[in-house]
Amino acid sequence: MKRRKRQDIKETNKKFFDSWSKTYDKFLFRKLMWKWQEEAIKEIPKNCSRILEIAPGTGRALEILSKQRPNAKLCGTDISQGMIKIAKERLQGKAKLYCEDAENMHYENESFDAIFCTEAFHHFPNQRKAIREMSRVLKKEGALVIVDINIPPLTISNFLFKLEPGFVKMLSAKEMRDLLKKEGLH
């Protein structure tokens, strides 16, 4: 596969998810993916009061969190304006939502007690930079929860690349642990 430029991948992701935003929650595999979101939410410690979701899509997980933790300050950042629009309609002001990419967020250093990201990490063109940015905005003793697909065979990767043109790379559990360790997160 010819190496694609990072900015081209970001633009592909923006266009793809903007066009998919209106029907995203009806996608065949959403119910399975929702279970992953619910498991990720369970991993966020109860004492966390400032929580960021990276790539919240249509805002379903933030909606669940807003009901479970009505006093928490919730934020979401997504590269797709279409997804942000749907999430804002769903959340009705229960979370602050921003259209920006995970590699360059506007938040102050150490802004969040917890950050979570489900089913999106494989779309980030510079995964190391995304982790570095998450580390920057996460408090020193904060919780980072990343849930992503992890199916190693090349044929699955080829299928996902056709299904989601902004697909970059799935990391194995070991690759993810190594990346987190390199960036000072364990």
PDB file of C-alpha atoms in Angstrom:
ATOM      1  CA  MET A   1       0.000   0.000   0.000  1.00  0.00           C
ATOM      2  CA  LYS A   2       1.322   3.409  -0.944  1.00  0.00           C
ATOM      3  CA  ARG A   3       2.108   5.575   2.071  1.00  0.00           C
ATOM      4  CA  ARG A   4      -0.585   8.205   2.492  1.00  0.00           C
ATOM      5  CA  LYS A   5       0.061  11.666   3.869  1.00  0.00           C
ATOM      6  CA  ARG A   6      -1.244  12.278   7.380  1.00  0.00           C
ATOM      7  CA  GLN A   7      -3.216  15.366   6.387  1.00  0.00           C
ATOM      8  CA  ASP A   8      -4.848  13.438   3.526  1.00  0.00           C
ATOM      9  CA  ILE A   9      -5.926  10.749   5.999  1.00  0.00           C
ATOM     10  CA  LYS A  10      -7.422  13.386   8.294  1.00  0.00           C
ATOM     11  CA  GLU A  11      -9.355  14.926   5.396  1.00  0.00           C
ATOM     12  CA  THR A  12     -10.549  11.471   4.332  1.00  0.00           C
ATOM     13  CA  ASN A  13     -11.755  10.797   7.882  1.00  0.00           C
ATOM     14  CA  LYS A  14     -13.555  14.150   8.080  1.00  0.00           C
ATOM     15  CA  LYS A  15     -15.399  13.548   4.812  1.00  0.00           C
ATOM     16  CA  PHE A  16     -16.155   9.898   5.549  1.00  0.00           C
ATOM     17  CA  PHE A  17     -17.561  10.473   9.037  1.00  0.00           C
ATOM     18  CA  ASP A  18     -19.408  13.643   8.003  1.00  0.00           C
ATOM     19  CA  SER A  19     -21.209  11.646   5.313  1.00  0.00           C
ATOM     20  CA  TRP A  20     -21.864   8.728   7.697  1.00  0.00           C
ATOM     21  CA  SER A  21     -23.007  10.820  10.673  1.00  0.00           C
ATOM     22  CA  LYS A  22     -26.763  10.727   9.956  1.00  0.00           C
ATOM     23  CA  THR A  23     -26.917   6.922   9.693  1.00  0.00           C
ATOM     24  CA  TYR A  24     -23.991   5.997  11.971  1.00  0.00           C
ATOM     25  CA  ASP A  25     -26.126   4.719  14.857  1.00  0.00           C
ATOM     26  CA  LYS A  26     -27.997   2.392  12.475  1.00  0.00           C
ATOM     27  CA  PHE A  27     -24.822   0.626  11.295  1.00  0.00           C
ATOM     28  CA  LEU A  28     -25.061  -3.166  11.528  1.00  0.00           C
ATOM     29  CA  PHE A  29     -22.264  -3.577  14.110  1.00  0.00           C
ATOM     30  CA  ARG A  30     -23.196  -0.604  16.346  1.00  0.00           C
ATOM     31  CA  LYS A  31     -24.792  -2.756  19.063  1.00  0.00           C
ATOM     32  CA  LEU A  32     -21.580  -4.744  19.446  1.00  0.00           C
ATOM     33  CA  MET A  33     -19.564  -1.527  19.508  1.00  0.00           C
ATOM     34  CA  TRP A  34     -21.938  -0.028  22.090  1.00  0.00           C
ATOM     35  CA  LYS A  35     -21.034  -2.899  24.419  1.00  0.00           C
ATOM     36  CA  TRP A  36     -17.380  -1.887  24.040  1.00  0.00           C
ATOM     37  CA  GLN A  37     -18.300   1.709  24.892  1.00  0.00           C
ATOM     38  CA  GLU A  38     -20.183   0.568  27.981  1.00  0.00           C
ATOM     39  CA  GLU A  39     -17.178  -1.500  29.090  1.00  0.00           C
ATOM     40  CA  ALA A  40     -14.895   1.517  28.575  1.00  0.00           C
ATOM     41  CA  ILE A  41     -17.194   3.678  30.704  1.00  0.00           C
ATOM     42  CA  LYS A  42     -17.020   1.108  33.525  1.00  0.00           C
ATOM     43  CA  GLU A  43     -13.221   1.509  33.543  1.00  0.00           C
ATOM     44  CA  ILE A  44     -13.430   5.231  34.336  1.00  0.00           C
ATOM     45  CA  PRO A  45     -12.918   5.642  38.105  1.00  0.00           C
ATOM     46  CA  LYS A  46     -15.964   6.989  39.954  1.00  0.00           C
ATOM     47  CA  ASN A  47     -13.999   9.901  41.444  1.00  0.00           C
ATOM     48  CA  CYS A  48     -13.304  11.423  38.005  1.00  0.00           C
ATOM     49  CA  SER A  49     -15.221  14.672  37.583  1.00  0.00           C
ATOM     50  CA  ARG A  50     -13.664  16.081  34.378  1.00  0.00           C
ATOM     51  CA  ILE A  51     -13.912  13.571  31.534  1.00  0.00           C
ATOM     52  CA  LEU A  52     -12.941  13.860  27.869  1.00  0.00           C
ATOM     53  CA  GLU A  53     -14.083  11.520  25.138  1.00  0.00           C
ATOM     54  CA  ILE A  54     -11.934  11.517  22.035  1.00  0.00           C
ATOM     55  CA  ALA A  55     -13.932  10.773  18.883  1.00  0.00           C
ATOM     56  CA  PRO A  56     -17.368  10.660  20.548  1.00  0.00           C
ATOM     57  CA  GLY A  57     -19.124  10.228  17.225  1.00  0.00           C
ATOM     58  CA  THR A  58     -22.845  10.797  17.789  1.00  0.00           C
ATOM     59  CA  GLY A  59     -22.375  11.221  21.555  1.00  0.00           C
ATOM     60  CA  ARG A  60     -23.919   7.998  22.843  1.00  0.00           C
ATOM     61  CA  ALA A  61     -21.223   7.287  25.458  1.00  0.00           C
ATOM     62  CA  LEU A  62     -21.274  10.881  26.708  1.00  0.00           C
ATOM     63  CA  GLU A  63     -25.056  10.612  27.002  1.00  0.00           C
ATOM     64  CA  ILE A  64     -24.664   7.527  29.216  1.00  0.00           C
ATOM     65  CA  LEU A  65     -22.027   9.297  31.324  1.00  0.00           C
ATOM     66  CA  SER A  66     -24.223  12.400  31.697  1.00  0.00           C
ATOM     67  CA  LYS A  67     -26.915  10.194  33.266  1.00  0.00           C
ATOM     68  CA  GLN A  68     -24.504   8.227  35.475  1.00  0.00           C
ATOM     69  CA  ARG A  69     -22.525  11.284  36.594  1.00  0.00           C
ATOM     70  CA  PRO A  70     -24.780  14.337  36.360  1.00  0.00           C
ATOM     71  CA  ASN A  71     -22.241  16.591  38.122  1.00  0.00           C
ATOM     72  CA  ALA A  72     -19.274  15.654  35.927  1.00  0.00           C
ATOM     73  CA  LYS A  73     -17.858  18.130  33.438  1.00  0.00           C
ATOM     74  CA  LEU A  74     -17.965  16.256  30.130  1.00  0.00           C
ATOM     75  CA  CYS A  75     -16.188  17.180  26.912  1.00  0.00           C
ATOM     76  CA  GLY A  76     -15.789  15.575  23.529  1.00  0.00           C
ATOM     77  CA  THR A  77     -13.519  16.269  20.605  1.00  0.00           C
ATOM     78  CA  ASP A  78     -14.096  14.795  17.152  1.00  0.00           C
ATOM     79  CA  ILE A  79     -12.602  15.520  13.740  1.00  0.00           C
ATOM     80  CA  SER A  80     -16.037  15.290  12.072  1.00  0.00           C
ATOM     81  CA  GLN A  81     -18.308  18.332  12.123  1.00  0.00           C
ATOM     82  CA  GLY A  82     -21.199  16.052  11.100  1.00  0.00           C
ATOM     83  CA  MET A  83     -20.686  13.832  14.138  1.00  0.00           C
ATOM     84  CA  ILE A  84     -20.370  16.856  16.440  1.00  0.00           C
ATOM     85  CA  LYS A  85     -23.654  18.239  15.079  1.00  0.00           C
ATOM     86  CA  ILE A  86     -25.518  14.984  15.825  1.00  0.00           C
ATOM     87  CA  ALA A  87     -23.861  14.710  19.267  1.00  0.00           C
ATOM     88  CA  LYS A  88     -24.879  18.285  20.164  1.00  0.00           C
ATOM     89  CA  GLU A  89     -28.487  17.502  19.236  1.00  0.00           C
ATOM     90  CA  ARG A  90     -28.388  14.324  21.329  1.00  0.00           C
ATOM     91  CA  LEU A  91     -26.665  15.847  24.374  1.00  0.00           C
ATOM     92  CA  GLN A  92     -28.519  19.178  24.570  1.00  0.00           C
ATOM     93  CA  GLY A  93     -25.674  20.984  26.355  1.00  0.00           C
ATOM     94  CA  LYS A  94     -24.740  18.143  28.746  1.00  0.00           C
ATOM     95  CA  ALA A  95     -21.211  18.110  27.282  1.00  0.00           C
ATOM     96  CA  LYS A  96     -18.962  20.650  25.605  1.00  0.00           C
ATOM     97  CA  LEU A  97     -18.138  19.435  22.115  1.00  0.00           C
ATOM     98  CA  TYR A  98     -15.385  20.605  19.793  1.00  0.00           C
ATOM     99  CA  CYS A  99     -14.466  19.819  16.213  1.00  0.00           C
ATOM    100  CA  GLU A 100     -10.717  19.206  16.253  1.00  0.00           C
ATOM    101  CA  ASP A 101      -8.353  16.304  15.840  1.00  0.00           C
ATOM    102  CA  ALA A 102      -6.877  14.215  18.643  1.00  0.00           C
ATOM    103  CA  GLU A 103      -3.328  15.221  17.737  1.00  0.00           C
ATOM    104  CA  ASN A 104      -3.890  18.961  18.339  1.00  0.00           C
ATOM    105  CA  MET A 105      -6.411  19.749  21.063  1.00  0.00           C
ATOM    106  CA  HIS A 106      -7.110  23.203  22.477  1.00  0.00           C
ATOM    107  CA  TYR A 107      -7.350  22.116  26.134  1.00  0.00           C
ATOM    108  CA  GLU A 108      -4.969  23.323  28.838  1.00  0.00           C
ATOM    109  CA  ASN A 109      -2.358  20.933  30.231  1.00  0.00           C
ATOM    110  CA  GLU A 110      -3.709  18.492  32.820  1.00  0.00           C
ATOM    111  CA  SER A 111      -7.364  19.431  32.230  1.00  0.00           C
ATOM    112  CA  PHE A 112      -8.971  16.006  32.695  1.00  0.00           C
ATOM    113  CA  ASP A 113      -9.247  13.330  35.371  1.00  0.00           C
ATOM    114  CA  ALA A 114     -10.082  10.764  32.692  1.00  0.00           C
ATOM    115  CA  ILE A 115      -9.886  10.423  28.927  1.00  0.00           C
ATOM    116  CA  PHE A 116     -11.492   7.645  26.951  1.00  0.00           C
ATOM    117  CA  CYS A 117     -11.497   6.727  23.295  1.00  0.00           C
ATOM    118  CA  THR A 118     -13.409   3.818  21.791  1.00  0.00           C
ATOM    119  CA  GLU A 119     -13.222   2.390  18.278  1.00  0.00           C
ATOM    120  CA  ALA A 120     -11.278   5.321  16.853  1.00  0.00           C
ATOM    121  CA  PHE A 121      -7.565   4.922  17.532  1.00  0.00           C
ATOM    122  CA  HIS A 122      -7.028   2.982  14.290  1.00  0.00           C
ATOM    123  CA  HIS A 123      -8.004   6.173  12.394  1.00  0.00           C
ATOM    124  CA  PHE A 124      -5.296   8.398  13.883  1.00  0.00           C
ATOM    125  CA  PRO A 125      -2.545   9.011  11.308  1.00  0.00           C
ATOM    126  CA  ASN A 126       0.062   9.818  13.964  1.00  0.00           C
ATOM    127  CA  GLN A 127      -0.854   7.522  16.820  1.00  0.00           C
ATOM    128  CA  ARG A 128       2.183   8.471  18.881  1.00  0.00           C
ATOM    129  CA  LYS A 129       1.326  12.173  18.623  1.00  0.00           C
ATOM    130  CA  ALA A 130      -2.280  11.424  19.633  1.00  0.00           C
ATOM    131  CA  ILE A 131      -1.073   9.572  22.755  1.00  0.00           C
ATOM    132  CA  ARG A 132       1.333  12.407  23.534  1.00  0.00           C
ATOM    133  CA  GLU A 133      -1.530  14.900  23.260  1.00  0.00           C
ATOM    134  CA  MET A 134      -3.782  12.769  25.474  1.00  0.00           C
ATOM    135  CA  SER A 135      -0.968  12.589  28.022  1.00  0.00           C
ATOM    136  CA  ARG A 136      -0.616  16.379  27.920  1.00  0.00           C
ATOM    137  CA  VAL A 137      -4.279  17.101  28.731  1.00  0.00           C
ATOM    138  CA  LEU A 138      -4.636  14.242  31.254  1.00  0.00           C
ATOM    139  CA  LYS A 139      -3.887  14.956  34.912  1.00  0.00           C
ATOM    140  CA  LYS A 140      -0.799  13.182  36.289  1.00  0.00           C
ATOM    141  CA  GLU A 141      -2.820  10.583  38.196  1.00  0.00           C
ATOM    142  CA  GLY A 142      -5.605  10.504  35.610  1.00  0.00           C
ATOM    143  CA  ALA A 143      -7.147   7.490  33.890  1.00  0.00           C
ATOM    144  CA  LEU A 144      -6.731   6.791  30.175  1.00  0.00           C
ATOM    145  CA  VAL A 145      -9.056   4.201  28.628  1.00  0.00           C
ATOM    146  CA  ILE A 146      -8.565   3.209  24.982  1.00  0.00           C
ATOM    147  CA  VAL A 147     -10.688   0.481  23.439  1.00  0.00           C
ATOM    148  CA  ASP A 148     -10.007  -0.289  19.801  1.00  0.00           C
ATOM    149  CA  ILE A 149     -10.372  -3.130  17.379  1.00  0.00           C
ATOM    150  CA  ASN A 150      -7.523  -5.598  17.535  1.00  0.00           C
ATOM    151  CA  ILE A 151      -7.870  -8.208  14.800  1.00  0.00           C
ATOM    152  CA  PRO A 152      -4.401  -8.937  13.414  1.00  0.00           C
ATOM    153  CA  PRO A 153      -4.920 -10.816  10.132  1.00  0.00           C
ATOM    154  CA  LEU A 154      -4.074  -8.765   7.067  1.00  0.00           C
ATOM    155  CA  THR A 155      -7.336  -9.721   5.360  1.00  0.00           C
ATOM    156  CA  ILE A 156      -9.331  -8.027   8.115  1.00  0.00           C
ATOM    157  CA  SER A 157      -7.155  -4.924   7.771  1.00  0.00           C
ATOM    158  CA  ASN A 158      -7.801  -4.894   4.031  1.00  0.00           C
ATOM    159  CA  PHE A 159     -11.555  -5.254   4.636  1.00  0.00           C
ATOM    160  CA  LEU A 160     -11.557  -2.384   7.150  1.00  0.00           C
ATOM    161  CA  PHE A 161      -9.538  -0.203   4.801  1.00  0.00           C
ATOM    162  CA  LYS A 162     -12.261  -0.649   2.163  1.00  0.00           C
ATOM    163  CA  LEU A 163     -15.081  -0.116   4.673  1.00  0.00           C
ATOM    164  CA  GLU A 164     -13.457   2.883   6.350  1.00  0.00           C
ATOM    165  CA  PRO A 165     -11.053   4.632   3.962  1.00  0.00           C
ATOM    166  CA  GLY A 166      -9.440   6.597   6.820  1.00  0.00           C
ATOM    167  CA  PHE A 167      -8.355   3.391   8.549  1.00  0.00           C
ATOM    168  CA  VAL A 168      -4.642   3.672   9.417  1.00  0.00           C
ATOM    169  CA  LYS A 169      -3.417   0.849  11.649  1.00  0.00           C
ATOM    170  CA  MET A 170      -4.626  -1.518  14.336  1.00  0.00           C
ATOM    171  CA  LEU A 171      -2.175  -1.954  17.173  1.00  0.00           C
ATOM    172  CA  SER A 172      -1.756  -5.240  18.986  1.00  0.00           C
ATOM    173  CA  ALA A 173      -2.118  -5.122  22.765  1.00  0.00           C
ATOM    174  CA  LYS A 174       1.689  -5.281  23.046  1.00  0.00           C
ATOM    175  CA  GLU A 175       2.167  -2.440  20.537  1.00  0.00           C
ATOM    176  CA  MET A 176      -0.333  -0.310  22.472  1.00  0.00           C
ATOM    177  CA  ARG A 177       1.379  -1.044  25.810  1.00  0.00           C
ATOM    178  CA  ASP A 178       4.769  -0.192  24.279  1.00  0.00           C
ATOM    179  CA  LEU A 179       3.438   3.070  22.837  1.00  0.00           C
ATOM    180  CA  LEU A 180       1.877   4.083  26.146  1.00  0.00           C
ATOM    181  CA  LYS A 181       5.100   3.245  27.982  1.00  0.00           C
ATOM    182  CA  LYS A 182       7.193   5.314  25.530  1.00  0.00           C
ATOM    183  CA  GLU A 183       4.939   8.285  26.250  1.00  0.00           C
ATOM    184  CA  GLY A 184       5.143   7.848  30.023  1.00  0.00           C
ATOM    185  CA  LEU A 185       1.734   6.241  30.520  1.00  0.00           C
ATOM    186  CA  HIS A 186       1.430   2.804  32.105  1.00  0.00           C
TER     187      HIS A 186
END
